[in-house]
Amino acid sequence: MTMSDKRKNARVPLDIYLNKYMSGVPYMVHASDISQEGVSLGRLIEPEQSARRVGLQFQLPGSEEVIYAEGEVVREWVEASPRQHERSGVRFTLLTSRHRQMIDEYVTRGTRGH
């Protein structure tokens, strides 16, 4: 069984920078995809830290509204690209119902090819 077989929800590409809060301090990270369950992030300047619980602050493309979410780092890996990027998978643990709906709609639109 591959990793993608384990995922319950479709992932759609997401090319944005967002704030990842660790111990109350925001660090800029890059998101590469999102699902209804969580988001895939690339490390830019954040320090090594073992904290699993993080806060996220971001805007979906085409939206002015800032989404606030809490999440748990559930996976970390190094991407084998020309420059090795450290990446992490964050599962949403706390979202307002409005923000969850915004993410659901974004993912649904993305899976239909816009």
PDB file of N, CA and C in Angstrom:
ATOM      1  N   MET A   1       0.841  -1.180   0.000  1.00  0.00           N
ATOM      2  CA  MET A   1       0.000   0.000   0.000  1.00  0.00           C
ATOM      3  C   MET A   1       0.887   1.245   0.000  1.00  0.00           C
ATOM      4  N   THR A   2       0.655   2.149  -0.924  1.00  0.00           N
ATOM      5  CA  THR A   2       1.455   3.369  -0.982  1.00  0.00           C
ATOM      6  C   THR A   2       0.854   4.433  -0.075  1.00  0.00           C
ATOM      7  N   MET A   3       1.637   5.477   0.127  1.00  0.00           N
ATOM      8  CA  MET A   3       1.167   6.569   0.975  1.00  0.00           C
ATOM      9  C   MET A   3      -0.130   7.151   0.427  1.00  0.00           C
ATOM     10  N   SER A   4      -0.223   7.293  -0.894  1.00  0.00           N
ATOM     11  CA  SER A   4      -1.423   7.902  -1.465  1.00  0.00           C
ATOM     12  C   SER A   4      -2.640   7.011  -1.271  1.00  0.00           C
ATOM     13  N   ASP A   5      -2.439   5.689  -1.167  1.00  0.00           N
ATOM     14  CA  ASP A   5      -3.564   4.792  -0.921  1.00  0.00           C
ATOM     15  C   ASP A   5      -4.141   4.994   0.468  1.00  0.00           C
ATOM     16  N   LYS A   6      -3.299   5.438   1.392  1.00  0.00           N
ATOM     17  CA  LYS A   6      -3.749   5.625   2.772  1.00  0.00           C
ATOM     18  C   LYS A   6      -4.564   6.899   2.936  1.00  0.00           C
ATOM     19  N   ARG A   7      -4.372   7.844   2.037  1.00  0.00           N
ATOM     20  CA  ARG A   7      -5.051   9.130   2.171  1.00  0.00           C
ATOM     21  C   ARG A   7      -6.521   8.981   1.837  1.00  0.00           C
ATOM     22  N   LYS A   8      -7.341   9.547   2.700  1.00  0.00           N
ATOM     23  CA  LYS A   8      -8.782   9.467   2.488  1.00  0.00           C
ATOM     24  C   LYS A   8      -9.257  10.542   1.520  1.00  0.00           C
ATOM     25  N   ASN A   9      -8.565  11.659   1.504  1.00  0.00           N
ATOM     26  CA  ASN A   9      -9.024  12.798   0.722  1.00  0.00           C
ATOM     27  C   ASN A   9      -8.024  13.194  -0.343  1.00  0.00           C
ATOM     28  N   ALA A  10      -8.580  13.725  -1.425  1.00  0.00           N
ATOM     29  CA  ALA A  10      -7.739  14.197  -2.521  1.00  0.00           C
ATOM     30  C   ALA A  10      -6.910  15.392  -2.087  1.00  0.00           C
ATOM     31  N   ARG A  11      -5.707  15.466  -2.648  1.00  0.00           N
ATOM     32  CA  ARG A  11      -4.845  16.629  -2.430  1.00  0.00           C
ATOM     33  C   ARG A  11      -4.822  17.424  -3.716  1.00  0.00           C
ATOM     34  N   VAL A  12      -4.789  18.738  -3.553  1.00  0.00           N
ATOM     35  CA  VAL A  12      -4.679  19.608  -4.722  1.00  0.00           C
ATOM     36  C   VAL A  12      -3.466  20.503  -4.534  1.00  0.00           C
ATOM     37  N   PRO A  13      -2.830  20.903  -5.640  1.00  0.00           N
ATOM     38  CA  PRO A  13      -1.650  21.760  -5.533  1.00  0.00           C
ATOM     39  C   PRO A  13      -1.986  23.076  -4.850  1.00  0.00           C
ATOM     40  N   LEU A  14      -1.047  23.576  -4.081  1.00  0.00           N
ATOM     41  CA  LEU A  14      -1.192  24.862  -3.406  1.00  0.00           C
ATOM     42  C   LEU A  14       0.199  25.475  -3.360  1.00  0.00           C
ATOM     43  N   ASP A  15       0.368  26.639  -3.972  1.00  0.00           N
ATOM     44  CA  ASP A  15       1.682  27.276  -4.059  1.00  0.00           C
ATOM     45  C   ASP A  15       1.614  28.614  -3.337  1.00  0.00           C
ATOM     46  N   ILE A  16       1.692  28.574  -2.006  1.00  0.00           N
ATOM     47  CA  ILE A  16       1.607  29.797  -1.214  1.00  0.00           C
ATOM     48  C   ILE A  16       2.643  29.751  -0.085  1.00  0.00           C
ATOM     49  N   TYR A  17       2.926  30.929   0.453  1.00  0.00           N
ATOM     50  CA  TYR A  17       3.723  31.025   1.665  1.00  0.00           C
ATOM     51  C   TYR A  17       2.764  31.292   2.807  1.00  0.00           C
ATOM     52  N   LEU A  18       3.060  30.732   3.969  1.00  0.00           N
ATOM     53  CA  LEU A  18       2.180  30.934   5.111  1.00  0.00           C
ATOM     54  C   LEU A  18       2.996  31.005   6.386  1.00  0.00           C
ATOM     55  N   ASN A  19       2.331  31.412   7.454  1.00  0.00           N
ATOM     56  CA  ASN A  19       2.975  31.469   8.767  1.00  0.00           C
ATOM     57  C   ASN A  19       2.693  30.175   9.519  1.00  0.00           C
ATOM     58  N   LYS A  20       3.769  29.561   9.991  1.00  0.00           N
ATOM     59  CA  LYS A  20       3.669  28.371  10.840  1.00  0.00           C
ATOM     60  C   LYS A  20       4.166  28.800  12.219  1.00  0.00           C
ATOM     61  N   TYR A  21       3.290  28.737  13.198  1.00  0.00           N
ATOM     62  CA  TYR A  21       3.642  29.174  14.553  1.00  0.00           C
ATOM     63  C   TYR A  21       4.151  28.004  15.373  1.00  0.00           C
ATOM     64  N   MET A  22       5.346  28.166  15.910  1.00  0.00           N
ATOM     65  CA  MET A  22       5.925  27.167  16.808  1.00  0.00           C
ATOM     66  C   MET A  22       6.266  27.877  18.100  1.00  0.00           C
ATOM     67  N   SER A  23       5.703  27.427  19.196  1.00  0.00           N
ATOM     68  CA  SER A  23       5.889  28.074  20.502  1.00  0.00           C
ATOM     69  C   SER A  23       5.558  29.564  20.424  1.00  0.00           C
ATOM     70  N   GLY A  24       4.530  29.895  19.659  1.00  0.00           N
ATOM     71  CA  GLY A  24       4.069  31.271  19.557  1.00  0.00           C
ATOM     72  C   GLY A  24       4.838  32.144  18.592  1.00  0.00           C
ATOM     73  N   VAL A  25       5.882  31.626  17.970  1.00  0.00           N
ATOM     74  CA  VAL A  25       6.714  32.411  17.048  1.00  0.00           C
ATOM     75  C   VAL A  25       6.389  32.012  15.607  1.00  0.00           C
ATOM     76  N   PRO A  26       6.069  33.005  14.736  1.00  0.00           N
ATOM     77  CA  PRO A  26       5.759  32.664  13.347  1.00  0.00           C
ATOM     78  C   PRO A  26       7.017  32.477  12.501  1.00  0.00           C
ATOM     79  N   TYR A  27       6.998  31.428  11.680  1.00  0.00           N
ATOM     80  CA  TYR A  27       8.060  31.178  10.709  1.00  0.00           C
ATOM     81  C   TYR A  27       7.403  31.015   9.344  1.00  0.00           C
ATOM     82  N   MET A  28       8.002  31.624   8.314  1.00  0.00           N
ATOM     83  CA  MET A  28       7.450  31.481   6.978  1.00  0.00           C
ATOM     84  C   MET A  28       7.792  30.099   6.426  1.00  0.00           C
ATOM     85  N   VAL A  29       6.790  29.437   5.878  1.00  0.00           N
ATOM     86  CA  VAL A  29       6.978  28.133   5.232  1.00  0.00           C
ATOM     87  C   VAL A  29       6.258  28.166   3.889  1.00  0.00           C
ATOM     88  N   HIS A  30       6.565  27.196   3.042  1.00  0.00           N
ATOM     89  CA  HIS A  30       5.939  27.103   1.721  1.00  0.00           C
ATOM     90  C   HIS A  30       5.033  25.888   1.678  1.00  0.00           C
ATOM     91  N   ALA A  31       3.792  26.097   1.266  1.00  0.00           N
ATOM     92  CA  ALA A  31       2.847  24.981   1.116  1.00  0.00           C
ATOM     93  C   ALA A  31       2.866  24.512  -0.329  1.00  0.00           C
ATOM     94  N   SER A  32       2.853  23.187  -0.520  1.00  0.00           N
ATOM     95  CA  SER A  32       2.842  22.661  -1.886  1.00  0.00           C
ATOM     96  C   SER A  32       1.532  21.974  -2.246  1.00  0.00           C
ATOM     97  N   ASP A  33       0.802  21.488  -1.248  1.00  0.00           N
ATOM     98  CA  ASP A  33      -0.523  20.945  -1.539  1.00  0.00           C
ATOM     99  C   ASP A  33      -1.366  20.946  -0.271  1.00  0.00           C
ATOM    100  N   ILE A  34      -2.678  20.797  -0.486  1.00  0.00           N
ATOM    101  CA  ILE A  34      -3.620  20.831   0.630  1.00  0.00           C
ATOM    102  C   ILE A  34      -4.729  19.810   0.378  1.00  0.00           C
ATOM    103  N   SER A  35      -5.260  19.259   1.456  1.00  0.00           N
ATOM    104  CA  SER A  35      -6.436  18.400   1.382  1.00  0.00           C
ATOM    105  C   SER A  35      -7.389  18.862   2.473  1.00  0.00           C
ATOM    106  N   GLN A  36      -8.521  18.197   2.567  1.00  0.00           N
ATOM    107  CA  GLN A  36      -9.461  18.541   3.631  1.00  0.00           C
ATOM    108  C   GLN A  36      -8.890  18.172   4.996  1.00  0.00           C
ATOM    109  N   GLU A  37      -7.904  17.285   5.004  1.00  0.00           N
ATOM    110  CA  GLU A  37      -7.322  16.815   6.263  1.00  0.00           C
ATOM    111  C   GLU A  37      -6.106  17.609   6.712  1.00  0.00           C
ATOM    112  N   GLY A  38      -5.365  18.183   5.745  1.00  0.00           N
ATOM    113  CA  GLY A  38      -4.128  18.846   6.146  1.00  0.00           C
ATOM    114  C   GLY A  38      -3.380  19.459   4.976  1.00  0.00           C
ATOM    115  N   VAL A  39      -2.117  19.800   5.248  1.00  0.00           N
ATOM    116  CA  VAL A  39      -1.321  20.539   4.277  1.00  0.00           C
ATOM    117  C   VAL A  39       0.124  20.043   4.309  1.00  0.00           C
ATOM    118  N   SER A  40       0.789  20.099   3.149  1.00  0.00           N
ATOM    119  CA  SER A  40       2.188  19.709   3.033  1.00  0.00           C
ATOM    120  C   SER A  40       3.033  20.976   3.000  1.00  0.00           C
ATOM    121  N   LEU A  41       4.023  21.037   3.891  1.00  0.00           N
ATOM    122  CA  LEU A  41       4.823  22.244   4.054  1.00  0.00           C
ATOM    123  C   LEU A  41       6.304  21.985   3.813  1.00  0.00           C
ATOM    124  N   GLY A  42       6.983  22.988   3.289  1.00  0.00           N
ATOM    125  CA  GLY A  42       8.435  22.926   3.108  1.00  0.00           C
ATOM    126  C   GLY A  42       9.108  23.898   4.045  1.00  0.00           C
ATOM    127  N   ARG A  43      10.164  23.444   4.696  1.00  0.00           N
ATOM    128  CA  ARG A  43      10.901  24.276   5.655  1.00  0.00           C
ATOM    129  C   ARG A  43      11.711  25.326   4.898  1.00  0.00           C
ATOM    130  N   LEU A  44      11.656  26.556   5.394  1.00  0.00           N
ATOM    131  CA  LEU A  44      12.477  27.615   4.817  1.00  0.00           C
ATOM    132  C   LEU A  44      13.511  28.082   5.841  1.00  0.00           C
ATOM    133  N   ILE A  45      13.036  28.712   6.919  1.00  0.00           N
ATOM    134  CA  ILE A  45      13.966  29.306   7.878  1.00  0.00           C
ATOM    135  C   ILE A  45      13.727  28.848   9.312  1.00  0.00           C
ATOM    136  N   GLU A  46      12.779  27.956   9.503  1.00  0.00           N
ATOM    137  CA  GLU A  46      12.437  27.587  10.877  1.00  0.00           C
ATOM    138  C   GLU A  46      13.537  26.754  11.521  1.00  0.00           C
ATOM    139  N   PRO A  47      13.669  26.861  12.827  1.00  0.00           N
ATOM    140  CA  PRO A  47      14.702  26.084  13.531  1.00  0.00           C
ATOM    141  C   PRO A  47      14.282  24.621  13.678  1.00  0.00           C
ATOM    142  N   GLU A  48      15.249  23.780  13.960  1.00  0.00           N
ATOM    143  CA  GLU A  48      14.930  22.394  14.301  1.00  0.00           C
ATOM    144  C   GLU A  48      14.116  22.413  15.581  1.00  0.00           C
ATOM    145  N   GLN A  49      13.012  21.727  15.573  1.00  0.00           N
ATOM    146  CA  GLN A  49      12.178  21.711  16.765  1.00  0.00           C
ATOM    147  C   GLN A  49      11.374  20.427  16.792  1.00  0.00           C
ATOM    148  N   SER A  50      11.193  19.900  17.973  1.00  0.00           N
ATOM    149  CA  SER A  50      10.485  18.632  18.086  1.00  0.00           C
ATOM    150  C   SER A  50       8.989  18.815  18.346  1.00  0.00           C
ATOM    151  N   ALA A  51       8.540  20.070  18.434  1.00  0.00           N
ATOM    152  CA  ALA A  51       7.121  20.322  18.706  1.00  0.00           C
ATOM    153  C   ALA A  51       6.261  19.723  17.605  1.00  0.00           C
ATOM    154  N   ARG A  52       5.222  19.004  18.001  1.00  0.00           N
ATOM    155  CA  ARG A  52       4.321  18.401  17.020  1.00  0.00           C
ATOM    156  C   ARG A  52       3.114  19.294  16.749  1.00  0.00           C
ATOM    157  N   ARG A  53       2.760  20.125  17.721  1.00  0.00           N
ATOM    158  CA  ARG A  53       1.585  20.985  17.569  1.00  0.00           C
ATOM    159  C   ARG A  53       2.014  22.344  17.028  1.00  0.00           C
ATOM    160  N   VAL A  54       1.350  22.783  15.968  1.00  0.00           N
ATOM    161  CA  VAL A  54       1.701  24.052  15.341  1.00  0.00           C
ATOM    162  C   VAL A  54       0.431  24.845  15.039  1.00  0.00           C
ATOM    163  N   GLY A  55       0.610  26.145  14.885  1.00  0.00           N
ATOM    164  CA  GLY A  55      -0.468  27.004  14.415  1.00  0.00           C
ATOM    165  C   GLY A  55      -0.172  27.405  12.983  1.00  0.00           C
ATOM    166  N   LEU A  56      -1.205  27.582  12.184  1.00  0.00           N
ATOM    167  CA  LEU A  56      -1.035  27.970  10.787  1.00  0.00           C
ATOM    168  C   LEU A  56      -1.912  29.177  10.491  1.00  0.00           C
ATOM    169  N   GLN A  57      -1.395  30.076   9.661  1.00  0.00           N
ATOM    170  CA  GLN A  57      -2.122  31.273   9.263  1.00  0.00           C
ATOM    171  C   GLN A  57      -1.861  31.456   7.771  1.00  0.00           C
ATOM    172  N   PHE A  58      -2.929  31.429   6.962  1.00  0.00           N
ATOM    173  CA  PHE A  58      -2.729  31.512   5.515  1.00  0.00           C
ATOM    174  C   PHE A  58      -3.986  31.997   4.806  1.00  0.00           C
ATOM    175  N   GLN A  59      -3.783  32.371   3.536  1.00  0.00           N
ATOM    176  CA  GLN A  59      -4.890  32.742   2.665  1.00  0.00           C
ATOM    177  C   GLN A  59      -4.868  31.806   1.465  1.00  0.00           C
ATOM    178  N   LEU A  60      -6.034  31.305   1.112  1.00  0.00           N
ATOM    179  CA  LEU A  60      -6.138  30.489  -0.094  1.00  0.00           C
ATOM    180  C   LEU A  60      -6.110  31.404  -1.311  1.00  0.00           C
ATOM    181  N   PRO A  61      -5.540  30.938  -2.426  1.00  0.00           N
ATOM    182  CA  PRO A  61      -5.520  31.760  -3.637  1.00  0.00           C
ATOM    183  C   PRO A  61      -6.930  32.229  -4.001  1.00  0.00           C
ATOM    184  N   GLY A  62      -7.052  33.500  -4.342  1.00  0.00           N
ATOM    185  CA  GLY A  62      -8.351  34.045  -4.729  1.00  0.00           C
ATOM    186  C   GLY A  62      -9.224  34.472  -3.561  1.00  0.00           C
ATOM    187  N   SER A  63      -8.709  34.344  -2.335  1.00  0.00           N
ATOM    188  CA  SER A  63      -9.487  34.715  -1.155  1.00  0.00           C
ATOM    189  C   SER A  63      -8.751  35.788  -0.368  1.00  0.00           C
ATOM    190  N   GLU A  64      -9.512  36.732   0.171  1.00  0.00           N
ATOM    191  CA  GLU A  64      -8.925  37.775   1.018  1.00  0.00           C
ATOM    192  C   GLU A  64      -8.907  37.351   2.481  1.00  0.00           C
ATOM    193  N   GLU A  65      -9.684  36.321   2.810  1.00  0.00           N
ATOM    194  CA  GLU A  65      -9.852  35.941   4.210  1.00  0.00           C
ATOM    195  C   GLU A  65      -8.663  35.120   4.726  1.00  0.00           C
ATOM    196  N   VAL A  66      -8.196  35.481   5.903  1.00  0.00           N
ATOM    197  CA  VAL A  66      -7.089  34.755   6.527  1.00  0.00           C
ATOM    198  C   VAL A  66      -7.657  33.579   7.311  1.00  0.00           C
ATOM    199  N   ILE A  67      -7.116  32.402   7.049  1.00  0.00           N
ATOM    200  CA  ILE A  67      -7.528  31.178   7.744  1.00  0.00           C
ATOM    201  C   ILE A  67      -6.552  30.917   8.885  1.00  0.00           C
ATOM    202  N   TYR A  68      -7.093  30.652  10.045  1.00  0.00           N
ATOM    203  CA  TYR A  68      -6.292  30.266  11.210  1.00  0.00           C
ATOM    204  C   TYR A  68      -6.597  28.801  11.503  1.00  0.00           C
ATOM    205  N   ALA A  69      -5.570  28.012  11.700  1.00  0.00           N
ATOM    206  CA  ALA A  69      -5.769  26.593  11.978  1.00  0.00           C
ATOM    207  C   ALA A  69      -4.727  26.132  12.983  1.00  0.00           C
ATOM    208  N   GLU A  70      -5.073  25.093  13.705  1.00  0.00           N
ATOM    209  CA  GLU A  70      -4.078  24.405  14.518  1.00  0.00           C
ATOM    210  C   GLU A  70      -3.903  23.035  13.901  1.00  0.00           C
ATOM    211  N   GLY A  71      -2.689  22.505  14.043  1.00  0.00           N
ATOM    212  CA  GLY A  71      -2.422  21.218  13.434  1.00  0.00           C
ATOM    213  C   GLY A  71      -1.357  20.453  14.184  1.00  0.00           C
ATOM    214  N   GLU A  72      -1.178  19.224  13.739  1.00  0.00           N
ATOM    215  CA  GLU A  72      -0.180  18.335  14.319  1.00  0.00           C
ATOM    216  C   GLU A  72       0.713  17.818  13.203  1.00  0.00           C
ATOM    217  N   VAL A  73       2.019  17.914  13.399  1.00  0.00           N
ATOM    218  CA  VAL A  73       2.958  17.379  12.413  1.00  0.00           C
ATOM    219  C   VAL A  73       2.886  15.859  12.495  1.00  0.00           C
ATOM    220  N   VAL A  74       2.448  15.236  11.401  1.00  0.00           N
ATOM    221  CA  VAL A  74       2.259  13.782  11.402  1.00  0.00           C
ATOM    222  C   VAL A  74       3.294  13.052  10.560  1.00  0.00           C
ATOM    223  N   ARG A  75       4.066  13.813   9.756  1.00  0.00           N
ATOM    224  CA  ARG A  75       5.064  13.167   8.909  1.00  0.00           C
ATOM    225  C   ARG A  75       6.133  14.184   8.547  1.00  0.00           C
ATOM    226  N   GLU A  76       7.389  13.728   8.509  1.00  0.00           N
ATOM    227  CA  GLU A  76       8.489  14.579   8.068  1.00  0.00           C
ATOM    228  C   GLU A  76       9.370  13.758   7.126  1.00  0.00           C
ATOM    229  N   TRP A  77       9.884  14.390   6.089  1.00  0.00           N
ATOM    230  CA  TRP A  77      10.741  13.689   5.144  1.00  0.00           C
ATOM    231  C   TRP A  77      11.613  14.695   4.402  1.00  0.00           C
ATOM    232  N   VAL A  78      12.619  14.189   3.715  1.00  0.00           N
ATOM    233  CA  VAL A  78      13.469  15.024   2.873  1.00  0.00           C
ATOM    234  C   VAL A  78      13.164  14.686   1.429  1.00  0.00           C
ATOM    235  N   GLU A  79      12.790  15.707   0.677  1.00  0.00           N
ATOM    236  CA  GLU A  79      12.442  15.537  -0.729  1.00  0.00           C
ATOM    237  C   GLU A  79      13.718  15.366  -1.541  1.00  0.00           C
ATOM    238  N   ALA A  80      13.775  14.341  -2.331  1.00  0.00           N
ATOM    239  CA  ALA A  80      14.980  14.072  -3.123  1.00  0.00           C
ATOM    240  C   ALA A  80      14.915  14.833  -4.442  1.00  0.00           C
ATOM    241  N   SER A  81      15.068  16.136  -4.356  1.00  0.00           N
ATOM    242  CA  SER A  81      15.088  16.978  -5.546  1.00  0.00           C
ATOM    243  C   SER A  81      16.510  17.512  -5.699  1.00  0.00           C
ATOM    244  N   PRO A  82      16.773  18.314  -6.729  1.00  0.00           N
ATOM    245  CA  PRO A  82      18.138  18.835  -6.879  1.00  0.00           C
ATOM    246  C   PRO A  82      18.670  19.451  -5.580  1.00  0.00           C
ATOM    247  N   ARG A  83      17.843  20.241  -4.923  1.00  0.00           N
ATOM    248  CA  ARG A  83      18.218  20.729  -3.589  1.00  0.00           C
ATOM    249  C   ARG A  83      17.321  19.986  -2.605  1.00  0.00           C
ATOM    250  N   GLN A  84      17.913  19.340  -1.663  1.00  0.00           N
ATOM    251  CA  GLN A  84      17.111  18.547  -0.730  1.00  0.00           C
ATOM    252  C   GLN A  84      16.297  19.461   0.174  1.00  0.00           C
ATOM    253  N   HIS A  85      14.984  19.357   0.056  1.00  0.00           N
ATOM    254  CA  HIS A  85      14.083  20.176   0.864  1.00  0.00           C
ATOM    255  C   HIS A  85      13.506  19.341   1.995  1.00  0.00           C
ATOM    256  N   GLU A  86      13.534  19.899   3.198  1.00  0.00           N
ATOM    257  CA  GLU A  86      12.871  19.243   4.313  1.00  0.00           C
ATOM    258  C   GLU A  86      11.397  19.605   4.261  1.00  0.00           C
ATOM    259  N   ARG A  87      10.551  18.594   4.343  1.00  0.00           N
ATOM    260  CA  ARG A  87       9.110  18.804   4.231  1.00  0.00           C
ATOM    261  C   ARG A  87       8.411  18.174   5.430  1.00  0.00           C
ATOM    262  N   SER A  88       7.199  18.640   5.668  1.00  0.00           N
ATOM    263  CA  SER A  88       6.404  18.035   6.727  1.00  0.00           C
ATOM    264  C   SER A  88       4.938  18.019   6.315  1.00  0.00           C
ATOM    265  N   GLY A  89       4.226  17.050   6.844  1.00  0.00           N
ATOM    266  CA  GLY A  89       2.789  16.958   6.641  1.00  0.00           C
ATOM    267  C   GLY A  89       2.102  17.344   7.940  1.00  0.00           C
ATOM    268  N   VAL A  90       1.194  18.296   7.860  1.00  0.00           N
ATOM    269  CA  VAL A  90       0.479  18.758   9.049  1.00  0.00           C
ATOM    270  C   VAL A  90      -1.001  18.420   8.894  1.00  0.00           C
ATOM    271  N   ARG A  91      -1.528  17.701   9.861  1.00  0.00           N
ATOM    272  CA  ARG A  91      -2.954  17.365   9.869  1.00  0.00           C
ATOM    273  C   ARG A  91      -3.681  18.419  10.696  1.00  0.00           C
ATOM    274  N   PHE A  92      -4.758  18.966  10.131  1.00  0.00           N
ATOM    275  CA  PHE A  92      -5.534  19.965  10.864  1.00  0.00           C
ATOM    276  C   PHE A  92      -6.178  19.328  12.087  1.00  0.00           C
ATOM    277  N   THR A  93      -6.049  19.993  13.228  1.00  0.00           N
ATOM    278  CA  THR A  93      -6.702  19.513  14.447  1.00  0.00           C
ATOM    279  C   THR A  93      -7.766  20.490  14.926  1.00  0.00           C
ATOM    280  N   LEU A  94      -7.676  21.756  14.513  1.00  0.00           N
ATOM    281  CA  LEU A  94      -8.665  22.737  14.941  1.00  0.00           C
ATOM    282  C   LEU A  94      -8.854  23.779  13.851  1.00  0.00           C
ATOM    283  N   LEU A  95     -10.086  23.863  13.355  1.00  0.00           N
ATOM    284  CA  LEU A  95     -10.467  24.849  12.343  1.00  0.00           C
ATOM    285  C   LEU A  95     -11.873  25.321  12.681  1.00  0.00           C
ATOM    286  N   THR A  96     -12.174  26.580  12.421  1.00  0.00           N
ATOM    287  CA  THR A  96     -13.566  26.994  12.547  1.00  0.00           C
ATOM    288  C   THR A  96     -14.356  26.319  11.423  1.00  0.00           C
ATOM    289  N   SER A  97     -15.651  26.199  11.606  1.00  0.00           N
ATOM    290  CA  SER A  97     -16.456  25.546  10.569  1.00  0.00           C
ATOM    291  C   SER A  97     -16.390  26.338   9.264  1.00  0.00           C
ATOM    292  N   ARG A  98     -16.321  27.665   9.363  1.00  0.00           N
ATOM    293  CA  ARG A  98     -16.215  28.488   8.150  1.00  0.00           C
ATOM    294  C   ARG A  98     -14.904  28.211   7.416  1.00  0.00           C
ATOM    295  N   HIS A  99     -13.804  28.155   8.142  1.00  0.00           N
ATOM    296  CA  HIS A  99     -12.512  27.907   7.500  1.00  0.00           C
ATOM    297  C   HIS A  99     -12.438  26.496   6.940  1.00  0.00           C
ATOM    298  N   ARG A 100     -13.020  25.530   7.634  1.00  0.00           N
ATOM    299  CA  ARG A 100     -13.063  24.158   7.104  1.00  0.00           C
ATOM    300  C   ARG A 100     -13.845  24.132   5.789  1.00  0.00           C
ATOM    301  N   GLN A 101     -14.951  24.852   5.745  1.00  0.00           N
ATOM    302  CA  GLN A 101     -15.763  24.901   4.528  1.00  0.00           C
ATOM    303  C   GLN A 101     -14.986  25.548   3.385  1.00  0.00           C
ATOM    304  N   MET A 102     -14.231  26.621   3.679  1.00  0.00           N
ATOM    305  CA  MET A 102     -13.431  27.273   2.644  1.00  0.00           C
ATOM    306  C   MET A 102     -12.393  26.312   2.068  1.00  0.00           C
ATOM    307  N   ILE A 103     -11.739  25.547   2.938  1.00  0.00           N
ATOM    308  CA  ILE A 103     -10.743  24.570   2.484  1.00  0.00           C
ATOM    309  C   ILE A 103     -11.422  23.474   1.670  1.00  0.00           C
ATOM    310  N   ASP A 104     -12.556  22.973   2.164  1.00  0.00           N
ATOM    311  CA  ASP A 104     -13.296  21.926   1.443  1.00  0.00           C
ATOM    312  C   ASP A 104     -13.653  22.391   0.033  1.00  0.00           C
ATOM    313  N   GLU A 105     -14.139  23.626  -0.080  1.00  0.00           N
ATOM    314  CA  GLU A 105     -14.534  24.155  -1.390  1.00  0.00           C
ATOM    315  C   GLU A 105     -13.327  24.323  -2.302  1.00  0.00           C
ATOM    316  N   TYR A 106     -12.211  24.785  -1.751  1.00  0.00           N
ATOM    317  CA  TYR A 106     -10.993  24.949  -2.545  1.00  0.00           C
ATOM    318  C   TYR A 106     -10.514  23.595  -3.081  1.00  0.00           C
ATOM    319  N   VAL A 107     -10.506  22.588  -2.216  1.00  0.00           N
ATOM    320  CA  VAL A 107     -10.059  21.252  -2.622  1.00  0.00           C
ATOM    321  C   VAL A 107     -11.013  20.670  -3.666  1.00  0.00           C
ATOM    322  N   THR A 108     -12.315  20.838  -3.457  1.00  0.00           N
ATOM    323  CA  THR A 108     -13.301  20.327  -4.411  1.00  0.00           C
ATOM    324  C   THR A 108     -13.128  20.969  -5.777  1.00  0.00           C
ATOM    325  N   ARG A 109     -12.934  22.294  -5.786  1.00  0.00           N
ATOM    326  CA  ARG A 109     -12.708  22.994  -7.072  1.00  0.00           C
ATOM    327  C   ARG A 109     -11.437  22.472  -7.728  1.00  0.00           C
ATOM    328  N   GLY A 110     -10.382  22.266  -6.941  1.00  0.00           N
ATOM    329  CA  GLY A 110      -9.109  21.805  -7.479  1.00  0.00           C
ATOM    330  C   GLY A 110      -9.171  20.404  -8.059  1.00  0.00           C
ATOM    331  N   THR A 111      -9.971  19.538  -7.443  1.00  0.00           N
ATOM    332  CA  THR A 111     -10.056  18.164  -7.943  1.00  0.00           C
ATOM    333  C   THR A 111     -10.882  18.089  -9.214  1.00  0.00           C
ATOM    334  N   ARG A 112     -11.692  19.108  -9.460  1.00  0.00           N
ATOM    335  CA  ARG A 112     -12.464  19.158 -10.698  1.00  0.00           C
ATOM    336  C   ARG A 112     -11.688  19.840 -11.810  1.00  0.00           C
ATOM    337  N   GLY A 113     -10.459  20.280 -11.499  1.00  0.00           N
ATOM    338  CA  GLY A 113      -9.648  20.962 -12.515  1.00  0.00           C
ATOM    339  C   GLY A 113     -10.105  22.389 -12.739  1.00  0.00           C
ATOM    340  N   HIS A 114     -10.620  23.008 -11.677  1.00  0.00           N
ATOM    341  CA  HIS A 114     -11.119  24.387 -11.663  1.00  0.00           C
ATOM    342  C   HIS A 114     -12.347  24.484 -12.526  1.00  0.00           C
TER     343      HIS A 114
END
